Structures are given as C-alpha cells and as structure tokens.
Amino acid sequence: MAENEKIYTSISVQTLKRLPIYLNYLKSLDREKTKIISSPVIAKALALNEVQVRKDLAAIKSGGRPRTGYLLEKLIADLDTYLGYGNVNEAVIAGIGHLGRALLSYKGFDAYGLNIIVGFDTDETVVGTEVSGKKVLPLDKMVSLCKRMHINIGIITVPCEQAQQVCNLMIESGILAIWNFAPVNLNVPEHILVHNEDMASSLAILSKHLKKKISREN
Amino acid sequence: MAENEKIYTSISVQTLKRLPIYLNYLKSLDREKTKIISSPVIAKALALNEVQVRKDLAAIKSGGRPRTGYLLEKLIADLDTYLGYGNVNEAVIAGIGHLGRALLSYKGFDAYGLNIIVGFDTDETVVGTEVSGKKVLPLDKMVSLCKRMHINIGIITVPCEQAQQVCNLMIESGILAIWNFAPVNLNVPEHILVHNEDMASSLAILSKHLKKKISREN
DNA sequence: TAGATTGTTAATCGATTAACAATC
DNA sequence: TAGATTGTTAATCGATTAACAATC
C-alpha cells in the first residue's frame, strides 16, 4: 500500500530528470567493492548538492541509514523499480535516417521500459531492411499496425517538413505520447503528450556559456 | 554600445532555451503574408504564456510596437543576430556511429554559429571516409589538429566506456566546452564546460507522464 | 558516547504568471 | 478616441539550498 502510494506521489520534473543519472552512476560502481554509498559521495561525483541528492532519493525510497549511508545494491534496485516499474511501453519510430538508426540501435532504453518494436519509412531502399534486428516497414502500414498492437508511444525522426503529417498519422493510430526530434512545433489535440527533443536549445546554452566564458577571460 | 550591453546582459537559461524555438517558428511563417505578429499569436502557436513570450523577446530586442505587435522580419533578424552573433564556433566530433553521422549531417547548426569541421573515430573502416563532405580522421590526430586550429567545442558520441578517455584527449587539445551524448558523468577540471544530452532523462519524463495519464483514465 | 549521515522544515533563489500603466 | 498590444512591476509558484533535529 505504502509502496503503491509512492508511485502516485508526484515527483518534480527536475527530480525525475536526475533519477536516471543517479541510476547510471550507481550502476557504474563496483558492487563488490562498494557496499554502501553516501549522499555526499554521490553529490561530489555528479557535481550536485548533497541535500538535493538526499531529497531526490527520499522521494522514491523509504528508509535511509543515518551515519552509514545507502546500501548500494538496494538503492540501485529501488531506482530500477521506480524507473522501470509499470513502464513496459512499446514504441514505434518514424524516419529511419541516421538519427532513427541511432535510436533503434540504442541499448539503454529497455532499462527504462521503452521498447522500440519497429521502424517506419517511406524510402523504398530502406523499407524491408532491418536495423539492429528491428524491421523497417512502409509508413502507410503504421496506422493499422499501431492500432492492432495498441502502441502508446511514437518517435518522430523525419525531416521537419514531414513531421506534422507523420504526427497526424500517429494520432490517428491511437498513439498517446510523441517524442519529437524534428525542430518544429507539432499541433496536437490536448490529450496528446508531446516531448520535444531540441538540439538547438541545448546548443544555444552551450554556445552562450562558452562565449561568456571566453569574453570574461579576455 | 547599447547593443553591446544587451549581449552581456545575462539572460535566464530558460529564456535562452526558448529563443531558438521562437526563431524556428517565426522562420516557418510566410513573410509575404505575415508582416506583423503579436505575442498572443506566438504564445498560442507554441503553447506558451503570452507574457512569457513578451518578456523573452524584450530580453533580446529594444522597442516593441504597442497595439500592432512585432515586425516579423525585424524580429527574425534580432533573434538571428542574438543567437548567431559572435558564435562562430568550430567544433569537432568524436565517434562516427549513427548518432555522430546524424550530427555531422545536421544542417541546422550553422544557423546558431556551430560548425562541425571534422570527425574522429578509431574504426579503420570509417577513418578516411567522408560524411556530408566532412572528413573522418583517426582519433590520435585529434589533439594536434585541435591545438593547431584552436577548436573550442568537442562533441562526444562514442560509447560510454570510451567517453572519459576521449574527454581527456579533448581537454588536452585545449577544448573549452564539451557536448556529451554518452550517458556517463565526465570528470573534468572546473574550467571546462560540459553539457550532457541525456536521452534517458527525457524518456523518464515522457514515460512517467504517460503512465500517470493512463492510470488517471482508468 | 561522539561523529557522521539521514530526512525534513524553513529560507532563499529563480522563473512564471498576473496586474496594469504606457503607447500607438 | 477606443482598443489592442507592449513592457514592467508585483505576486505567485516551484525548485534549490541551508539549518538542524533525529538516528544509528
């Protein structure tokens, strides 16, 4: 019961973003050597504030161990459970260019419950091939396949000009959430969830910080 | 003078992230048909708050036109200037897999002043080839080339296990900012700027939101 | 016990949104 | 002028950090 409540407790978006980062770091440690880890250590390794680490971890797990720290094994298990639990989501991806292939081949997603089961494209030289063992089908098969298999997530890696059109098809397919890599703002009905992955935004930050830094140094 | 001051005025990170989104949207409009655009219209199209749009735009440009709105052409020019001005940054990329290729081929970066001039890899079947007209060189040439050309930005798209090692080479090369796509936390000296592009974080958000939505509907 | 660490309450900081005067 | 829109000041909201009691 208490366990279940935790799941529905709303966790802040910022915390949620950091959880995979903790998990990834903890998994990189040698579990033979390190049995226990403390928030100051985690904070230092990831360049975060130690209170923030404790607060984040407190949001997903019950009971810490004052004086000693956290049991590494247990902490990993808790994060794994939280991030993976109930998230067995099947996804499809439209647009099998370089980026589409990179995502289809990426191994890390299933750790978070995402399983990209098939790709779609319009290019006849690509359709019928396989990428990392996953079939590439013609785009006009998408609606029927997604409906039949009750797919919830669609990933868009097509060029800008085709993104809205593909998005419409996905909505017609009954898809509920869209992970959009095309740099366009998609028009969707209110009940559809869109997450834009915006490279230009990231670059703008990096580039301005760098510029400020260089100008400071002169 | 006033223009120059604007550039050094610190803009919030959140605003900075949205600027490329505005620019992209505005550029997608037909400049023949639309001469003037207002903040409520922009806000609606991008699902943002109209006050936020005004505040963001006020941060980079001087003078708006009450009653009418913004001159589209002028607004685009201002955003272009702000985001591109003084940002002629040359970058190199290490790791020419699918993701590396996607980035090397991406046309949108030069609009923001980023120019990826060359790629590096250790795979002999890749070294010596070209991707979108850009040469792929052996990784052990990186340090000397970057030093010689005073490259400021390095992009890491190698597998996790090699990321830290490549990162060290980049630091040795005199690179100041690193755009890291490998899901590891890089250890860098304080003066090096790292921007992590974390797919798992994005996915965690999407996936939790979706789960909440589905559970609400039941 | 003394000391290190957790977890939480309170204070601070930053970003968003509301309210409104200024403007054309 | 009346009305729509800008730009800014003030209020709100949310996230980070500091302070500290509880704990082993």
Tab-separated table of C-alpha atoms (C1' of nucleotides) in Angstrom:
chain	number	residue	atom	x	y	z
A	1	MET	CA	0.000	0.000	0.000
A	2	ALA	CA	2.664	2.445	1.086
A	3	GLU	CA	4.716	1.263	-1.861
A	4	ASN	CA	1.861	1.963	-4.207
A	5	GLU	CA	1.273	5.378	-2.790
A	6	LYS	CA	4.869	6.307	-3.501
A	7	ILE	CA	4.290	5.665	-7.152
A	8	TYR	CA	1.436	8.125	-7.328
A	9	THR	CA	3.177	10.715	-5.182
A	10	SER	CA	4.055	13.411	-7.645
A	11	ILE	CA	7.754	13.813	-8.089
A	12	SER	CA	9.060	17.054	-9.525
A	13	VAL	CA	10.138	17.065	-13.134
A	14	GLN	CA	13.622	18.146	-12.128
A	15	THR	CA	13.988	15.253	-9.716
A	16	LEU	CA	12.676	12.832	-12.295
A	17	LYS	CA	15.307	14.027	-14.737
A	18	ARG	CA	18.052	13.299	-12.248
A	19	LEU	CA	16.942	9.801	-11.284
A	20	PRO	CA	18.323	8.138	-14.435
A	21	ILE	CA	21.580	9.977	-13.822
A	22	TYR	CA	21.881	8.557	-10.308
A	23	LEU	CA	20.983	5.105	-11.524
A	24	ASN	CA	23.542	5.245	-14.258
A	25	TYR	CA	26.274	6.423	-11.916
A	26	LEU	CA	25.469	3.830	-9.254
A	27	LYS	CA	25.489	1.058	-11.822
A	28	SER	CA	28.949	2.132	-12.941
A	29	LEU	CA	30.345	1.394	-9.471
A	30	ASP	CA	31.882	-1.908	-8.477
A	31	ARG	CA	29.290	-3.542	-6.261
A	32	GLU	CA	31.875	-5.899	-4.821
A	33	LYS	CA	33.996	-3.084	-3.508
A	34	THR	CA	31.297	-0.589	-2.673
A	35	LYS	CA	28.522	-1.904	-0.484
A	36	ILE	CA	27.477	1.420	0.953
A	37	ILE	CA	27.380	4.877	-0.549
A	38	SER	CA	26.526	8.228	0.991
A	39	SER	CA	24.850	11.304	-0.434
A	40	PRO	CA	27.976	13.481	-0.158
A	41	VAL	CA	29.873	10.967	-2.289
A	42	ILE	CA	27.159	10.799	-4.928
A	43	ALA	CA	26.814	14.572	-4.927
A	44	LYS	CA	30.513	15.076	-5.437
A	45	ALA	CA	30.748	12.570	-8.274
A	46	LEU	CA	27.852	14.121	-10.149
A	47	ALA	CA	28.563	17.739	-9.237
A	48	LEU	CA	25.275	18.148	-7.405
A	49	ASN	CA	24.258	19.426	-3.982
A	50	GLU	CA	24.198	16.703	-1.327
A	51	VAL	CA	20.880	17.827	0.144
A	52	GLN	CA	19.396	17.642	-3.311
A	53	VAL	CA	20.634	14.083	-3.686
A	54	ARG	CA	19.056	13.091	-0.367
A	55	LYS	CA	15.786	14.767	-1.227
A	56	ASP	CA	15.660	13.140	-4.616
A	57	LEU	CA	16.376	9.719	-3.189
A	58	ALA	CA	13.934	10.211	-0.334
A	59	ALA	CA	11.224	10.758	-2.934
A	60	ILE	CA	11.466	7.247	-4.288
A	61	LYS	CA	12.607	5.101	-1.408
A	62	SER	CA	11.628	4.607	2.182
A	63	GLY	CA	14.211	4.472	4.939
A	64	GLY	CA	17.808	5.595	4.792
A	65	ARG	CA	20.591	4.654	7.139
A	66	PRO	CA	21.912	7.595	9.130
A	67	ARG	CA	25.597	7.516	9.914
A	68	THR	CA	26.423	4.886	7.245
A	69	GLY	CA	24.728	5.913	4.010
A	70	TYR	CA	22.693	3.955	1.488
A	71	LEU	CA	23.084	0.311	0.626
A	72	LEU	CA	24.264	0.430	-2.971
A	73	GLU	CA	22.530	-2.748	-4.055
A	74	LYS	CA	19.240	-1.689	-2.510
A	75	LEU	CA	19.446	1.819	-3.933
A	76	ILE	CA	20.020	0.532	-7.444
A	77	ALA	CA	17.121	-1.866	-7.055
A	78	ASP	CA	14.836	0.934	-5.853
A	79	LEU	CA	15.759	3.235	-8.718
A	80	ASP	CA	15.406	0.394	-11.181
A	81	THR	CA	11.982	-0.401	-9.832
A	82	TYR	CA	10.831	3.174	-9.812
A	83	LEU	CA	12.040	4.000	-13.301
A	84	GLY	CA	11.132	0.716	-14.874
A	85	TYR	CA	8.090	-0.365	-12.932
A	86	GLY	CA	4.911	-0.374	-14.967
A	87	ASN	CA	6.702	1.293	-17.821
A	88	VAL	CA	6.723	-1.502	-20.306
A	89	ASN	CA	5.956	0.786	-23.172
A	90	GLU	CA	6.144	-0.264	-26.734
A	91	ALA	CA	7.064	2.411	-29.198
A	92	VAL	CA	7.407	2.840	-32.931
A	93	ILE	CA	9.716	5.212	-34.742
A	94	ALA	CA	9.102	7.045	-37.998
A	95	GLY	CA	12.080	8.186	-40.053
A	96	ILE	CA	14.978	5.784	-40.412
A	97	GLY	CA	17.807	8.174	-41.171
A	98	HIS	CA	20.964	8.368	-39.089
A	99	LEU	CA	19.152	9.560	-36.005
A	100	GLY	CA	16.411	6.968	-36.357
A	101	ARG	CA	19.025	4.254	-36.659
A	102	ALA	CA	20.890	5.553	-33.647
A	103	LEU	CA	17.721	5.340	-31.568
A	104	LEU	CA	16.738	1.931	-32.935
A	105	SER	CA	20.190	0.630	-32.060
A	106	TYR	CA	20.424	2.248	-28.647
A	107	LYS	CA	20.586	-0.402	-25.942
A	108	GLY	CA	19.845	1.754	-22.932
A	109	PHE	CA	16.127	2.289	-23.462
A	110	ASP	CA	14.799	-1.025	-22.249
A	111	ALA	CA	16.315	-0.322	-18.848
A	112	TYR	CA	13.660	2.380	-18.625
A	113	GLY	CA	10.896	0.219	-20.011
A	114	LEU	CA	10.968	1.518	-23.562
A	115	ASN	CA	10.943	-0.983	-26.346
A	116	ILE	CA	11.051	0.297	-29.911
A	117	ILE	CA	9.500	-2.579	-31.790
A	118	VAL	CA	9.522	-1.409	-35.373
A	119	GLY	CA	10.555	1.445	-37.647
A	120	PHE	CA	8.726	3.137	-40.492
A	121	ASP	CA	9.995	4.992	-43.507
A	122	THR	CA	8.872	5.965	-46.990
A	123	ASP	CA	12.212	5.376	-48.695
A	124	GLU	CA	11.921	2.155	-50.687
A	125	THR	CA	15.606	1.362	-50.339
A	126	VAL	CA	15.214	1.327	-46.569
A	127	VAL	CA	11.824	-0.364	-46.278
A	128	GLY	CA	12.202	-4.107	-45.846
A	129	THR	CA	15.639	-3.888	-44.267
A	130	GLU	CA	16.410	-4.470	-40.609
A	131	VAL	CA	18.198	-2.211	-38.134
A	132	SER	CA	19.579	-3.919	-35.049
A	133	GLY	CA	17.171	-6.753	-35.639
A	134	LYS	CA	14.152	-4.486	-35.971
A	135	LYS	CA	12.105	-4.368	-39.151
A	136	VAL	CA	11.601	-1.241	-41.190
A	137	LEU	CA	8.107	-1.116	-42.692
A	138	PRO	CA	6.459	1.309	-45.128
A	139	LEU	CA	4.916	4.311	-43.430
A	140	ASP	CA	1.439	3.525	-44.710
A	141	LYS	CA	1.411	0.394	-42.580
A	142	MET	CA	1.853	2.427	-39.408
A	143	VAL	CA	-1.756	3.249	-38.558
A	144	SER	CA	-3.055	-0.296	-38.835
A	145	LEU	CA	-0.103	-1.841	-37.007
A	146	CYS	CA	-0.212	0.638	-34.130
A	147	LYS	CA	-3.958	0.256	-33.734
A	148	ARG	CA	-3.721	-3.503	-33.739
A	149	MET	CA	-0.887	-3.601	-31.208
A	150	HIS	CA	-2.139	-0.700	-29.069
A	151	ILE	CA	1.126	1.200	-29.249
A	152	ASN	CA	1.308	4.200	-26.911
A	153	ILE	CA	4.493	5.977	-27.924
A	154	GLY	CA	5.623	7.331	-31.267
A	155	ILE	CA	9.066	8.724	-32.006
A	156	ILE	CA	9.466	11.212	-34.841
A	157	THR	CA	12.838	11.462	-36.579
A	158	VAL	CA	11.653	12.539	-40.023
A	159	PRO	CA	12.658	15.852	-41.614
A	160	CYS	CA	10.782	18.959	-40.463
A	161	GLU	CA	8.509	19.181	-43.466
A	162	GLN	CA	7.048	15.735	-42.866
A	163	ALA	CA	6.849	15.880	-39.105
A	164	GLN	CA	3.314	17.261	-38.773
A	165	GLN	CA	1.981	14.785	-41.292
A	166	VAL	CA	3.608	11.849	-39.506
A	167	CYS	CA	2.350	13.246	-36.215
A	168	ASN	CA	-1.215	13.247	-37.582
A	169	LEU	CA	-0.845	9.647	-38.617
A	170	MET	CA	0.381	8.748	-35.158
A	171	ILE	CA	-2.619	10.400	-33.548
A	172	GLU	CA	-4.868	8.514	-35.948
A	173	SER	CA	-3.037	5.376	-34.806
A	174	GLY	CA	-4.164	5.956	-31.248
A	175	ILE	CA	-0.715	6.934	-30.008
A	176	LEU	CA	-0.822	8.936	-26.766
A	177	ALA	CA	2.699	10.301	-26.410
A	178	ILE	CA	5.093	11.614	-29.023
A	179	TRP	CA	8.833	12.040	-28.674
A	180	ASN	CA	9.656	14.594	-31.308
A	181	PHE	CA	13.187	15.109	-32.668
A	182	ALA	CA	12.143	17.335	-35.581
A	183	PRO	CA	12.688	21.024	-34.824
A	184	VAL	CA	9.050	22.013	-35.357
A	185	ASN	CA	6.221	22.684	-33.011
A	186	LEU	CA	3.632	19.990	-33.580
A	187	ASN	CA	-0.064	20.762	-33.447
A	188	VAL	CA	-1.797	18.105	-31.413
A	189	PRO	CA	-5.096	17.712	-29.585
A	190	GLU	CA	-4.927	18.478	-25.896
A	191	HIS	CA	-4.865	14.874	-24.725
A	192	ILE	CA	-1.705	14.040	-26.669
A	193	LEU	CA	1.588	14.371	-24.829
A	194	VAL	CA	4.490	15.816	-26.786
A	195	HIS	CA	8.086	15.917	-25.657
A	196	ASN	CA	10.324	17.929	-27.924
A	197	GLU	CA	13.976	16.998	-28.016
A	198	ASP	CA	15.506	20.238	-29.102
A	199	MET	CA	19.159	20.162	-30.132
A	200	ALA	CA	19.158	23.840	-30.994
A	201	SER	CA	18.140	24.731	-27.439
A	202	SER	CA	20.961	22.699	-25.977
A	203	LEU	CA	23.413	24.188	-28.391
A	204	ALA	CA	22.265	27.726	-27.632
A	205	ILE	CA	23.006	27.223	-23.949
A	206	LEU	CA	26.419	25.719	-24.545
A	207	SER	CA	27.369	28.330	-27.029
A	208	LYS	CA	26.330	31.323	-24.906
A	209	HIS	CA	28.056	29.969	-21.814
A	210	LEU	CA	31.196	29.432	-23.798
A	211	LYS	CA	31.040	32.889	-25.251
A	212	LYS	CA	30.569	34.472	-21.841
A	213	LYS	CA	33.487	32.489	-20.515
A	214	ILE	CA	35.812	33.480	-23.316
A	215	SER	CA	34.871	37.146	-23.042
A	216	ARG	CA	35.455	37.031	-19.285
A	217	GLU	CA	38.920	35.661	-19.803
A	218	ASN	CA	39.948	38.495	-22.072
B	1	MET	CA	27.049	50.497	-27.142
B	2	ALA	CA	23.514	49.759	-26.047
B	3	GLU	CA	23.543	46.865	-28.476
B	4	ASN	CA	26.714	45.519	-26.952
B	5	GLU	CA	25.360	45.825	-23.455
B	6	LYS	CA	22.389	43.687	-24.404
B	7	ILE	CA	24.714	40.884	-25.342
B	8	TYR	CA	26.313	40.850	-21.943
B	9	THR	CA	23.049	41.228	-20.067
B	10	SER	CA	22.513	37.854	-18.529
B	11	ILE	CA	19.520	36.072	-19.942
B	12	SER	CA	17.994	33.251	-17.965
B	13	VAL	CA	18.756	29.727	-19.095
B	14	GLN	CA	15.071	29.023	-19.583
B	15	THR	CA	14.655	32.046	-21.832
B	16	LEU	CA	17.735	31.102	-23.784
B	17	LYS	CA	16.285	27.663	-24.399
B	18	ARG	CA	13.147	29.156	-25.860
B	19	LEU	CA	14.825	31.626	-28.211
B	20	PRO	CA	15.692	29.002	-30.857
B	21	ILE	CA	12.097	27.782	-30.657
B	22	TYR	CA	10.735	31.235	-31.390
B	23	LEU	CA	13.201	31.712	-34.194
B	24	ASN	CA	12.314	28.415	-35.746
B	25	TYR	CA	8.590	29.102	-35.564
B	26	LEU	CA	8.917	32.615	-36.968
B	27	LYS	CA	11.023	31.371	-39.848
B	28	SER	CA	8.348	28.830	-40.710
B	29	LEU	CA	5.859	31.642	-41.388
B	30	ASP	CA	5.273	33.155	-44.787
B	31	ARG	CA	6.935	36.544	-44.622
B	32	GLU	CA	4.973	37.771	-47.642
B	33	LYS	CA	1.662	37.189	-45.920
B	34	THR	CA	2.636	37.946	-42.346
B	35	LYS	CA	4.346	41.263	-41.838
B	36	ILE	CA	3.395	41.691	-38.220
B	37	ILE	CA	2.995	39.171	-35.418
B	38	SER	CA	1.848	39.630	-31.825
B	39	SER	CA	2.858	37.865	-28.640
B	40	PRO	CA	-0.592	36.249	-28.127
B	41	VAL	CA	-0.328	34.650	-31.566
B	42	ILE	CA	3.183	33.318	-30.935
B	43	ALA	CA	2.175	32.100	-27.488
B	44	LYS	CA	-0.803	30.220	-28.843
B	45	ALA	CA	1.155	28.560	-31.639
B	46	LEU	CA	3.872	27.355	-29.274
B	47	ALA	CA	1.625	26.617	-26.295
B	48	LEU	CA	3.336	29.190	-24.088
B	49	ASN	CA	2.190	32.068	-21.916
B	50	GLU	CA	1.939	35.373	-23.794
B	51	VAL	CA	3.616	37.371	-21.027
B	52	GLN	CA	6.474	34.938	-21.118
B	53	VAL	CA	6.852	35.466	-24.844
B	54	ARG	CA	6.949	39.231	-24.386
B	55	LYS	CA	9.455	39.003	-21.593
B	56	ASP	CA	11.668	36.662	-23.546
B	57	LEU	CA	11.590	38.879	-26.600
B	58	ALA	CA	12.120	42.022	-24.551
B	59	ALA	CA	15.354	40.486	-23.274
B	60	ILE	CA	16.958	40.470	-26.700
B	61	LYS	CA	15.439	43.363	-28.593
B	62	SER	CA	14.791	47.009	-27.968
B	63	GLY	CA	11.440	48.568	-28.796
B	64	GLY	CA	8.163	46.825	-29.486
B	65	ARG	CA	5.120	48.267	-31.197
B	66	PRO	CA	2.131	48.502	-28.868
B	67	ARG	CA	-1.235	47.936	-30.499
B	68	THR	CA	0.227	46.269	-33.615
B	69	GLY	CA	2.738	43.686	-32.475
B	70	TYR	CA	6.237	42.864	-33.704
B	71	LEU	CA	7.555	43.292	-37.220
B	72	LEU	CA	8.208	39.716	-38.290
B	73	GLU	CA	11.206	40.492	-40.441
B	74	LYS	CA	12.812	42.585	-37.722
B	75	LEU	CA	12.111	40.018	-35.024
B	76	ILE	CA	13.697	37.228	-37.017
B	77	ALA	CA	16.714	39.401	-37.698
B	78	ASP	CA	17.064	40.232	-33.994
B	79	LEU	CA	16.849	36.604	-32.931
B	80	ASP	CA	19.237	35.577	-35.670
B	81	THR	CA	21.690	38.207	-34.554
B	82	TYR	CA	21.408	37.333	-30.916
B	83	LEU	CA	21.745	33.600	-31.371
B	84	GLY	CA	24.336	33.715	-34.103
B	85	TYR	CA	26.321	36.822	-33.329
B	86	GLY	CA	29.829	36.182	-32.189
B	87	ASN	CA	29.125	32.480	-32.042
B	88	VAL	CA	31.212	31.309	-34.919
B	89	ASN	CA	32.372	28.281	-33.069
B	90	GLU	CA	34.206	25.490	-34.697
B	91	ALA	CA	33.676	22.061	-33.261
B	92	VAL	CA	34.967	18.550	-33.711
B	93	ILE	CA	33.104	15.343	-33.052
B	94	ALA	CA	34.478	12.058	-31.760
B	95	GLY	CA	32.589	8.859	-32.515
B	96	ILE	CA	31.226	8.425	-36.012
B	97	GLY	CA	28.427	5.952	-35.387
B	98	HIS	CA	24.819	6.607	-36.306
B	99	LEU	CA	24.467	9.476	-33.877
B	100	GLY	CA	27.768	11.024	-34.914
B	101	ARG	CA	26.699	10.845	-38.532
B	102	ALA	CA	23.329	12.367	-37.723
B	103	LEU	CA	25.040	15.320	-36.072
B	104	LEU	CA	27.643	15.703	-38.811
B	105	SER	CA	24.850	15.763	-41.381
B	106	TYR	CA	22.540	18.068	-39.481
B	107	LYS	CA	22.064	21.311	-41.380
B	108	GLY	CA	20.531	23.386	-38.618
B	109	PHE	CA	23.628	24.018	-36.529
B	110	ASP	CA	25.320	26.706	-38.585
B	111	ALA	CA	22.253	28.897	-38.055
B	112	TYR	CA	23.414	29.006	-34.439
B	113	GLY	CA	27.037	29.535	-35.283
B	114	LEU	CA	28.200	25.946	-34.818
B	115	ASN	CA	30.354	24.457	-37.487
B	116	ILE	CA	31.475	20.867	-37.066
B	117	ILE	CA	34.594	20.809	-39.173
B	118	VAL	CA	35.819	17.250	-38.816
B	119	GLY	CA	35.034	13.902	-37.227
B	120	PHE	CA	37.272	11.440	-35.402
B	121	ASP	CA	36.992	7.708	-34.943
B	122	THR	CA	39.205	4.723	-34.205
B	123	ASP	CA	37.447	2.317	-36.568
B	124	GLU	CA	39.709	1.862	-39.593
B	125	THR	CA	36.809	1.184	-41.924
B	126	VAL	CA	35.394	4.615	-41.094
B	127	VAL	CA	38.596	6.638	-40.934
B	128	GLY	CA	39.375	8.235	-44.281
B	129	THR	CA	35.752	8.355	-45.411
B	130	GLU	CA	33.631	11.483	-45.614
B	131	VAL	CA	30.263	12.189	-44.016
B	132	SER	CA	28.297	15.027	-45.600
B	133	GLY	CA	31.513	16.346	-47.058
B	134	LYS	CA	33.335	16.272	-43.728
B	135	LYS	CA	36.444	14.177	-43.263
B	136	VAL	CA	36.737	11.436	-40.688
B	137	LEU	CA	40.246	11.260	-39.230
B	138	PRO	CA	41.895	8.849	-36.800
B	139	LEU	CA	41.347	9.760	-33.173
B	140	ASP	CA	45.063	10.110	-32.461
B	141	LYS	CA	45.162	13.104	-34.789
B	142	MET	CA	42.651	14.964	-32.646
B	143	VAL	CA	44.932	16.627	-30.132
B	144	SER	CA	47.336	18.108	-32.651
B	145	LEU	CA	44.601	19.257	-35.025
B	146	CYS	CA	42.523	20.897	-32.297
B	147	LYS	CA	45.524	22.641	-30.832
B	148	ARG	CA	46.620	23.919	-34.203
B	149	MET	CA	43.151	25.174	-35.134
B	150	HIS	CA	42.203	26.438	-31.668
B	151	ILE	CA	38.969	24.481	-31.566
B	152	ASN	CA	36.726	25.375	-28.627
B	153	ILE	CA	33.973	22.769	-28.746
B	154	GLY	CA	34.132	18.987	-28.690
B	155	ILE	CA	31.176	16.672	-29.225
B	156	ILE	CA	31.306	13.175	-27.751
B	157	THR	CA	29.278	10.435	-29.395
B	158	VAL	CA	31.454	7.462	-28.533
B	159	PRO	CA	30.246	4.533	-26.406
B	160	CYS	CA	30.193	5.045	-22.632
B	161	GLU	CA	33.371	3.120	-21.943
B	162	GLN	CA	35.462	5.380	-24.148
B	163	ALA	CA	33.822	8.678	-23.239
B	164	GLN	CA	36.113	9.661	-20.365
B	165	GLN	CA	39.211	8.815	-22.337
B	166	VAL	CA	38.047	10.880	-25.316
B	167	CYS	CA	37.095	13.656	-22.925
B	168	ASN	CA	40.632	13.683	-21.524
B	169	LEU	CA	42.049	13.952	-25.017
B	170	MET	CA	39.744	16.871	-25.733
B	171	ILE	CA	40.893	18.680	-22.623
B	172	GLU	CA	44.475	18.048	-23.649
B	173	SER	CA	43.518	19.547	-27.004
B	174	GLY	CA	42.591	22.807	-25.352
B	175	ILE	CA	38.859	22.377	-25.877
B	176	LEU	CA	36.784	24.513	-23.506
B	177	ALA	CA	33.274	23.129	-23.897
B	178	ILE	CA	32.070	19.576	-24.331
B	179	TRP	CA	28.694	18.452	-25.627
B	180	ASN	CA	28.393	14.948	-24.271
B	181	PHE	CA	25.949	12.391	-25.678
B	182	ALA	CA	27.370	9.411	-23.796
B	183	PRO	CA	25.337	8.553	-20.704
B	184	VAL	CA	28.208	8.976	-18.266
B	185	ASN	CA	29.232	11.732	-15.954
B	186	LEU	CA	32.531	13.086	-17.184
B	187	ASN	CA	35.233	14.173	-14.781
B	188	VAL	CA	36.603	17.485	-15.920
B	189	PRO	CA	38.594	20.340	-14.415
B	190	GLU	CA	36.487	23.209	-13.167
B	191	HIS	CA	37.125	25.499	-16.086
B	192	ILE	CA	35.725	23.055	-18.641
B	193	LEU	CA	32.072	23.409	-19.546
B	194	VAL	CA	30.107	20.199	-20.002
B	195	HIS	CA	26.606	19.929	-21.368
B	196	ASN	CA	25.129	16.460	-21.057
B	197	GLU	CA	22.495	15.488	-23.581
B	198	ASP	CA	20.657	12.860	-21.658
B	199	MET	CA	18.151	10.756	-23.582
B	200	ALA	CA	17.290	8.691	-20.530
B	201	SER	CA	16.187	11.807	-18.664
B	202	SER	CA	13.873	12.831	-21.459
B	203	LEU	CA	12.498	9.364	-21.715
B	204	ALA	CA	11.878	9.150	-17.974
B	205	ILE	CA	9.734	12.275	-18.109
B	206	LEU	CA	7.729	11.133	-21.101
B	207	SER	CA	7.228	7.716	-19.699
B	208	LYS	CA	6.079	8.845	-16.234
B	209	HIS	CA	3.699	11.409	-17.669
B	210	LEU	CA	2.222	8.810	-19.933
B	211	LYS	CA	1.838	6.364	-17.107
B	212	LYS	CA	0.113	8.939	-14.928
B	213	LYS	CA	-2.222	9.800	-17.768
B	214	ILE	CA	-3.155	6.219	-18.461
B	215	SER	CA	-3.744	5.470	-14.796
B	216	ARG	CA	-5.926	8.571	-14.498
B	217	GLU	CA	-8.056	7.432	-17.374
B	218	ASN	CA	-8.784	4.082	-15.784
C	1	DT	C1'	29.191	8.331	23.785
C	2	DA	C1'	30.926	11.062	19.663
C	3	DG	C1'	30.545	11.623	14.926
C	4	DA	C1'	28.721	11.036	10.507
C	5	DT	C1'	24.830	10.850	7.911
C	6	DT	C1'	19.838	10.949	7.002
C	7	DG	C1'	15.425	13.325	6.356
C	8	DT	C1'	12.708	17.468	6.929
C	9	DT	C1'	11.425	22.176	7.934
C	10	DA	C1'	12.493	26.887	6.826
C	11	DA	C1'	14.889	30.343	3.927
C	12	DT	C1'	16.419	31.597	-0.445
C	13	DC	C1'	16.602	31.883	-5.129
C	14	DG	C1'	14.818	31.962	-9.779
C	15	DA	C1'	11.250	31.573	-13.103
C	16	DT	C1'	6.386	32.085	-14.340
C	17	DT	C1'	2.231	34.461	-14.321
C	18	DA	C1'	-0.966	38.191	-13.117
C	19	DA	C1'	-1.986	43.000	-12.974
C	20	DC	C1'	-1.595	47.279	-15.024
C	21	DA	C1'	0.248	51.581	-16.811
C	22	DA	C1'	2.194	53.266	-21.214
C	23	DT	C1'	1.633	53.550	-26.053
C	24	DC	C1'	0.255	53.865	-30.757
D	1	DT	C1'	-10.831	58.424	-29.017
D	2	DA	C1'	-11.280	53.297	-28.139
D	3	DG	C1'	-8.964	49.128	-28.281
D	4	DA	C1'	-5.231	46.132	-28.725
D	5	DT	C1'	-0.776	45.271	-27.560
D	6	DT	C1'	3.711	46.145	-25.350
D	7	DG	C1'	6.818	46.245	-21.376
D	8	DT	C1'	7.376	46.198	-16.410
D	9	DT	C1'	6.373	45.859	-11.556
D	10	DA	C1'	4.400	42.848	-8.132
D	11	DA	C1'	2.585	38.285	-6.737
D	12	DT	C1'	2.891	33.516	-7.106
D	13	DC	C1'	4.792	29.272	-7.772
D	14	DG	C1'	8.349	25.775	-7.708
D	15	DA	C1'	12.934	24.220	-7.006
D	16	DT	C1'	17.352	24.605	-4.557
D	17	DT	C1'	19.942	25.183	-0.580
D	18	DA	C1'	20.758	25.995	4.356
D	19	DA	C1'	19.903	24.780	9.028
D	20	DC	C1'	19.064	21.355	12.232
D	21	DA	C1'	16.888	17.662	14.822
D	22	DA	C1'	16.723	12.576	14.633
D	23	DT	C1'	19.318	8.449	14.295
D	24	DC	C1'	22.477	4.709	14.354
